[in-house]
Short mmCIF file of C-alpha atoms and ligand atoms in Angstrom, two decimals:
data_model
loop_
_atom_site.label_atom_id
_atom_site.label_comp_id
_atom_site.label_asym_id
_atom_site.label_seq_id
_atom_site.Cartn_x
_atom_site.Cartn_y
_atom_site.Cartn_z
CA UNK S 1 -9.55 25.93 -1.79
CA UNK S 2 -7.53 24.73 -4.74
CA UNK S 3 -8.40 21.22 -5.81
CA UNK S 4 -5.71 19.20 -7.51
CA UNK S 5 -7.25 16.66 -9.85
CA UNK S 6 -6.39 14.79 -13.06
CA UNK S 7 -6.39 16.51 -16.44
CA UNK S 8 -9.15 15.19 -18.68
CA UNK S 9 -8.81 13.47 -22.08
CA UNK S 10 -10.64 16.49 -23.52
CA UNK S 11 -7.65 18.63 -22.55
CA UNK S 12 -4.99 16.17 -23.68
CA UNK S 13 -5.42 12.60 -25.01
CA UNK S 14 -4.60 9.80 -22.56
CA UNK S 15 -1.61 8.62 -24.57
CA UNK S 16 -0.01 12.06 -24.48
CA UNK S 17 1.85 13.91 -21.77
CA UNK S 18 4.29 13.07 -18.99
CA UNK S 19 3.07 10.08 -16.99
CA UNK S 20 1.96 10.96 -13.48
CA UNK S 21 -0.39 8.74 -11.50
CA UNK S 22 -3.85 9.06 -13.05
CA UNK S 23 -2.60 12.25 -14.77
CA UNK S 24 -2.63 14.17 -11.50
CA UNK S 25 -0.52 17.33 -11.30
CA UNK S 26 3.10 16.68 -10.34
CA UNK S 27 3.83 19.16 -7.60
CA UNK S 28 5.48 19.23 -4.20
CA UNK S 29 2.99 21.78 -2.91
CA UNK S 30 1.38 20.42 0.24
CA UNK S 31 -1.25 23.13 0.82
CA UNK S 32 -4.82 22.04 -0.07
CA UNK S 33 -3.65 18.48 -0.67
CA UNK S 34 -5.51 15.53 0.90
CA UNK S 35 -3.40 12.72 -0.54
CA UNK S 36 -0.09 12.44 -2.37
CA UNK S 37 1.08 9.61 -4.60
CA UNK S 38 4.72 8.95 -3.76
CA UNK S 39 6.99 6.66 -5.78
CA UNK S 40 9.71 4.81 -3.85
CA UNK S 41 11.97 3.18 -6.48
CA UNK S 42 13.87 0.86 -4.14
CA UNK S 43 14.73 -2.83 -4.52
CA UNK S 44 17.75 -3.11 -2.24
CA UNK S 45 15.77 -5.15 0.28
CA UNK S 46 14.88 -8.10 -1.93
CA UNK S 47 15.89 -11.70 -1.26
CA UNK S 48 15.18 -13.27 -4.68
CA UNK S 49 14.39 -11.33 -7.86
CA UNK S 50 15.12 -7.62 -8.22
CA UNK S 51 13.67 -4.86 -10.39
CA UNK S 52 10.97 -3.40 -8.12
CA UNK S 53 12.81 -0.07 -8.47
CA UNK S 54 10.89 0.27 -11.76
CA UNK S 55 7.53 -0.33 -10.06
CA UNK S 56 6.47 3.33 -9.68
CA UNK S 57 7.15 4.04 -13.37
CA UNK S 58 5.15 1.03 -14.55
CA UNK S 59 2.18 1.73 -12.28
CA UNK S 60 2.03 5.38 -13.36
CA UNK S 61 2.19 4.38 -17.01
CA UNK S 62 -0.90 2.14 -16.86
CA UNK S 63 -2.80 4.46 -14.50
CA UNK S 64 -3.56 7.04 -17.19
CA UNK S 65 -6.77 5.24 -18.18
CA UNK S 66 -8.33 5.48 -14.70
CA UNK S 67 -11.45 7.65 -14.63
CA UNK S 68 -12.61 9.85 -11.74
CA UNK S 69 -16.03 8.33 -11.02
CA UNK S 70 -15.94 5.15 -8.93
CA UNK S 71 -19.32 3.57 -9.63
CA UNK S 72 -18.93 0.69 -7.18
CA UNK S 73 -18.42 3.18 -4.33
CA UNK S 74 -20.73 5.77 -5.93
CA UNK S 75 -18.30 8.65 -5.56
CA UNK S 76 -16.43 11.14 -7.70
CA UNK S 77 -12.92 10.92 -6.32
CA UNK S 78 -12.20 14.59 -6.78
CA UNK S 79 -15.47 16.13 -5.63
CA UNK S 80 -14.47 15.83 -2.02
CA UNK S 81 -10.79 15.28 -2.35
CA UNK S 82 -7.61 16.91 -3.70
CA UNK S 83 -4.53 14.92 -4.69
CA UNK S 84 -1.16 15.22 -6.38
CA UNK S 85 1.62 13.05 -7.70
CA UNK S 86 4.53 14.03 -5.46
CA UNK S 87 7.01 12.22 -7.70
CA UNK S 88 9.64 9.74 -6.51
CA UNK S 89 11.60 9.93 -3.29
CA UNK S 90 15.39 9.80 -3.50
CA UNK S 91 17.08 6.53 -2.56
CA UNK S 92 20.75 5.48 -2.44
CA UNK S 93 21.19 2.10 -4.16
CA UNK S 94 23.01 -0.34 -1.89
CA UNK S 95 22.56 1.67 1.31
CA UNK S 96 19.35 0.65 3.02
CA UNK S 97 19.79 2.48 6.32
CA UNK S 98 20.62 5.79 4.63
CA UNK S 99 17.69 5.25 2.28
CA UNK S 100 15.41 4.57 5.25
CA UNK S 101 16.42 7.90 6.79
CA UNK S 102 15.71 9.75 3.54
CA UNK S 103 12.31 8.08 3.05
CA UNK S 104 11.31 8.83 6.64
CA UNK S 105 12.41 12.47 6.45
CA UNK S 106 10.55 13.17 3.19
CA UNK S 107 7.37 11.40 4.26
CA UNK S 108 7.55 13.15 7.61
CA UNK S 109 7.07 16.52 5.90
CA UNK S 110 3.96 15.22 4.11
CA UNK S 111 2.46 13.58 7.14
CA UNK S 112 3.07 16.61 9.37
CA UNK S 113 1.11 18.72 6.85
CA UNK S 114 -1.87 16.37 7.16
CA UNK S 115 -1.35 14.80 3.73
CA UNK S 116 -2.18 11.08 3.47
CA UNK S 117 0.65 9.33 1.61
CA UNK S 118 -0.06 6.57 -0.92
CA UNK S 119 3.33 5.07 -1.70
CA UNK S 120 4.09 2.93 -4.75
CA UNK S 121 7.10 0.64 -4.29
CA UNK S 122 9.60 -0.59 -4.40
CA UNK S 123 10.11 -3.79 -2.41
CA UNK S 124 8.37 -4.31 0.93
CA UNK S 125 11.32 -3.12 3.01
CA UNK S 126 10.16 0.48 2.33
CA UNK S 127 7.11 0.12 4.55
CA UNK S 128 9.23 0.34 7.71
CA UNK S 129 10.43 3.94 7.15
CA UNK S 130 6.91 4.86 6.02
CA UNK S 131 5.56 3.58 9.34
CA UNK S 132 8.30 5.45 11.21
CA UNK S 133 7.12 8.72 9.64
CA UNK S 134 3.45 7.90 10.26
CA UNK S 135 3.95 6.89 13.90
CA UNK S 136 5.94 10.04 14.63
CA UNK S 137 2.76 12.05 14.10
CA UNK S 138 0.01 9.53 14.86
CA UNK S 139 1.60 7.28 17.47
CA UNK S 140 1.39 3.51 16.98
CA UNK S 141 -1.20 2.62 14.30
CA UNK S 142 -3.17 -0.43 13.22
CA UNK S 143 -1.92 -2.33 10.17
CA UNK S 144 -3.87 -4.13 7.45
CA UNK S 145 -1.30 -6.24 5.62
CA UNK S 146 -2.18 -8.09 2.40
CA UNK S 147 0.63 -10.44 1.40
CA UNK S 148 1.36 -14.08 0.68
CA UNK S 149 4.18 -13.79 3.27
CA UNK S 150 4.13 -12.49 6.85
CA UNK S 151 7.36 -10.44 6.50
CA UNK S 152 8.06 -10.86 10.21
CA UNK S 153 11.36 -12.73 9.99
CA UNK S 154 13.97 -12.03 12.64
CA UNK S 155 16.97 -11.42 10.39
CA UNK S 156 18.62 -12.13 7.01
CA UNK S 157 22.31 -13.12 7.08
CA UNK S 158 22.36 -11.51 10.51
CA UNK S 159 21.08 -8.17 9.15
CA UNK S 160 17.89 -6.54 10.43
CA UNK S 161 16.50 -4.83 7.32
CA UNK S 162 15.16 -6.47 4.14
CA UNK S 163 11.75 -7.13 2.63
CA UNK S 164 11.15 -10.15 4.85
CA UNK S 165 11.31 -8.34 8.20
CA UNK S 166 9.62 -4.89 8.16
CA UNK S 167 6.68 -5.83 10.37
CA UNK S 168 8.76 -7.44 13.09
CA UNK S 169 10.91 -4.29 13.21
CA UNK S 170 7.76 -2.15 13.23
CA UNK S 171 6.42 -3.97 16.31
CA UNK S 172 9.82 -3.79 18.03
CA UNK S 173 9.97 -0.06 17.36
CA UNK S 174 6.44 0.43 18.75
CA UNK S 175 5.11 1.79 15.45
CA UNK S 176 2.08 -0.54 15.45
CA UNK S 177 -0.84 -1.61 17.60
CA UNK S 178 -0.61 -5.36 16.94
CA UNK S 179 -3.90 -6.01 18.78
CA UNK S 180 -5.67 -3.99 16.06
CA UNK S 181 -3.55 -5.34 13.18
CA UNK S 182 -4.17 -8.15 10.73
CA UNK S 183 -2.23 -10.07 8.06
CA UNK S 184 -4.21 -11.60 5.19
CA UNK S 185 -3.44 -14.06 2.39
CA UNK S 186 -0.41 -16.01 3.61
CA UNK S 187 0.26 -19.21 1.67
CA UNK S 188 2.82 -21.29 -0.15
CA UNK S 189 5.54 -23.58 1.11
CA UNK S 190 7.20 -22.60 4.38
CA UNK S 191 10.18 -23.73 6.49
CA UNK S 192 8.30 -25.24 9.44
CA UNK S 193 4.91 -26.10 10.93
CA UNK S 194 4.94 -22.99 13.08
CA UNK S 195 5.74 -20.57 10.22
CA UNK S 196 2.93 -18.17 11.14
CA UNK S 197 3.33 -18.49 14.92
CA UNK S 198 5.99 -15.76 15.03
CA UNK S 199 3.49 -13.25 13.67
CA UNK S 200 0.84 -14.37 16.13
CA UNK S 201 3.32 -14.08 18.99
CA UNK S 202 3.99 -10.49 17.90
CA UNK S 203 0.24 -9.94 18.34
CA UNK S 204 -1.04 -9.96 14.75
CA UNK S 205 -4.23 -11.69 13.67
CA UNK S 206 -2.97 -13.92 10.85
CA UNK S 207 -5.51 -15.10 8.26
CA UNK S 208 -3.79 -17.49 5.83
CA UNK S 209 -5.28 -18.15 2.42
CA UNK S 210 -6.60 -21.56 3.51
CA UNK S 211 -8.74 -19.82 6.12
CA UNK S 212 -9.78 -17.05 3.70
CA UNK S 213 -11.20 -19.74 1.41
CA UNK S 214 -13.06 -21.34 4.32
CA UNK S 215 -14.72 -18.19 5.61
CA UNK S 216 -15.23 -16.21 2.36
CA UNK S 217 -14.64 -12.55 1.54
CA UNK S 218 -17.63 -11.03 3.36
CA UNK S 219 -16.81 -12.51 6.77
CA UNK S 220 -13.11 -11.78 6.11
CA UNK S 221 -13.85 -8.08 5.60
CA UNK S 222 -16.03 -8.01 8.71
CA UNK S 223 -13.20 -9.57 10.72
CA UNK S 224 -10.77 -6.91 9.41
CA UNK S 225 -13.22 -4.11 10.22
CA UNK S 226 -13.80 -5.46 13.74
CA UNK S 227 -10.09 -5.90 14.35
CA UNK S 228 -9.17 -2.34 13.34
CA UNK S 229 -12.23 -0.65 14.85
CA UNK S 230 -11.69 3.07 15.48
CA UNK S 231 -7.88 2.88 15.37
CA UNK S 232 -5.88 4.92 12.88
CA UNK S 233 -4.84 2.44 10.22
CA UNK S 234 -2.13 1.97 7.59
CA UNK S 235 -2.85 -0.39 4.68
CA UNK S 236 0.03 -2.19 2.99
CA UNK S 237 -0.66 -4.24 -0.14
CA UNK S 238 2.03 -6.61 -1.42
CA UNK S 239 1.04 -7.36 -5.01
CA UNK S 240 2.14 -10.99 -4.49
CA UNK S 241 -1.06 -11.57 -2.48
CA UNK S 242 -2.71 -11.61 -5.91
CA UNK S 243 -2.33 -14.85 -7.87
CA UNK S 244 0.62 -14.77 -10.31
CA UNK S 245 -1.88 -15.52 -13.09
CA UNK S 246 -3.28 -12.04 -12.49
CA UNK S 247 -0.08 -10.33 -11.32
CA UNK S 248 2.93 -12.13 -12.79
CA UNK S 249 5.31 -9.20 -12.38
CA UNK S 250 6.54 -9.67 -8.82
CA UNK S 251 9.62 -10.93 -7.01
CA UNK S 252 8.39 -13.79 -4.83
CA UNK S 253 5.27 -15.22 -6.49
CA UNK S 254 3.06 -17.79 -4.72
CA UNK S 255 0.31 -19.65 -6.55
CA UNK S 256 -3.23 -19.91 -5.17
CA UNK S 257 -3.83 -16.23 -4.51
CA UNK S 258 -6.65 -13.75 -4.95
CA UNK S 259 -7.97 -12.91 -8.39
CA UNK S 260 -7.66 -9.27 -9.42
CA UNK S 261 -11.42 -8.95 -8.94
CA UNK S 262 -11.20 -10.27 -5.38
CA UNK S 263 -8.33 -7.88 -4.63
CA UNK S 264 -10.43 -4.91 -5.74
CA UNK S 265 -13.36 -6.20 -3.67
CA UNK S 266 -11.11 -6.43 -0.60
CA UNK S 267 -9.85 -2.87 -1.04
CA UNK S 268 -13.42 -1.55 -1.43
CA UNK S 269 -14.56 -3.44 1.65
CA UNK S 270 -12.22 -1.43 3.89
CA UNK S 271 -14.59 1.53 3.55
CA UNK S 272 -15.19 3.58 6.67
CA UNK S 273 -11.93 3.03 8.53
CA UNK S 274 -9.71 5.83 9.80
CA UNK S 275 -6.87 5.75 7.23
CA UNK S 276 -3.52 7.45 7.77
CA UNK S 277 -1.49 5.95 4.91
CA UNK S 278 -1.26 3.29 2.22
CA UNK S 279 1.24 1.55 0.02
CA UNK S 280 1.32 -0.95 -2.83
CA UNK S 281 4.63 -2.76 -3.16
CA UNK S 282 6.62 -5.44 -5.00
CA UNK S 283 5.56 -4.74 -8.61
CA UNK S 284 8.41 -5.99 -10.81
CA UNK S 285 7.78 -4.75 -14.36
CA UNK S 286 10.61 -6.69 -16.05
CA UNK S 287 8.78 -9.95 -15.25
CA UNK S 288 5.30 -8.62 -15.88
CA UNK S 289 3.08 -9.73 -18.77
CA UNK S 290 0.91 -7.17 -20.57
CA UNK S 291 1.38 -4.83 -17.56
CA UNK S 292 -0.95 -7.08 -15.53
CA UNK S 293 0.65 -6.64 -12.10
CA UNK S 294 1.07 -2.91 -12.71
CA UNK S 295 -2.59 -2.68 -13.71
CA UNK S 296 -3.80 -4.43 -10.55
CA UNK S 297 -1.53 -2.15 -8.49
CA UNK S 298 -2.84 0.99 -10.22
CA UNK S 299 -6.42 -0.11 -9.57
CA UNK S 300 -5.69 -0.84 -5.91
CA UNK S 301 -4.23 2.66 -5.56
CA UNK S 302 -7.38 3.98 -7.26
CA UNK S 303 -9.55 2.17 -4.69
CA UNK S 304 -7.40 3.60 -1.90
CA UNK S 305 -8.05 7.10 -3.24
CA UNK S 306 -11.77 6.28 -3.21
CA UNK S 307 -11.50 5.26 0.47
CA UNK S 308 -9.94 8.64 1.26
CA UNK S 309 -12.61 10.46 -0.78
CA UNK S 310 -15.41 8.60 1.03
CA UNK S 311 -13.92 9.64 4.37
CA UNK S 312 -13.57 13.28 3.28
CA UNK S 313 -17.13 13.35 1.98
CA UNK S 314 -18.53 11.92 5.21
CA UNK S 315 -16.52 14.40 7.27
CA UNK S 316 -17.83 17.29 5.16
CA UNK S 317 -21.42 16.06 5.53
CA UNK S 318 -21.01 15.73 9.28
CA UNK S 319 -19.65 19.29 9.46
CA UNK S 320 -22.55 20.48 7.29
CA UNK S 321 -25.06 19.05 9.74
CA UNK S 322 -23.55 20.80 12.78
MN1 MN E 401 5.73 -8.49 1.49
MN1 MN E 402 5.13 -11.15 -0.31
#
């Protein structure tokens, strides 16, 4: 089996070459591929600041320093696992429904081949067509949603699609199992006392930041693990769940968030679940400082790859024992 893995700095220095994620091969081959990094340069669903279309570029650029051995998880990412940078998906600026169809169709071909997509956004509206492609193969899936906002609004100027509504649409379209899904990190000023009730009514477990601080990260991770259980799960990570001090480059910042260290700890703590897809969204490079938000995003993607590698390694060991 061919294994697609990053080129090493002994072959070409880190500052040289065309920037793919972690210096993985850029190919659209889907044979012998476990995961594919997919850029989705879309910001037509934003409600405040724009520029997330440049997110994939910025995250790739800072990802070149990532190294294959993940000490915290004690695993070489590419011993058990093969991955590529699939490049960016095509979008049509200004036309969200057409763009949704294109995203879904392209991801569908990956998902049908058994490739786990890791998308880099783009604003959060892109997660809906990702979930459409995932659910087409897997049926409704569990969702782990890190964000300072619930993104379950009903509409925006009477329109159904923007970055504030993807998870309401996903429930309406039966793409999710809300009873196995959880939203983490909500905070900031809201419009009314019952701001998070909509999400709870849809069936999500909502864990606002106030509660995260009360219970602590260990019990939080246990609650996420218990909630998801054996279900197939999609993980969506809005970079604005991280405090703007650590991730200033984003469209709708909210103070009082996770540190970058806590964010990495949260991603690592998802170990062992049955993952079918991931994304990291809302990086806005024009407003970033020293590539901080892009760097957190790249490291979250790196931890997601480790989660896939851990799963592949366990599966191989189980097979070996039979
Ligand atoms: Mn969001
Ligand atoms: Mn958000």
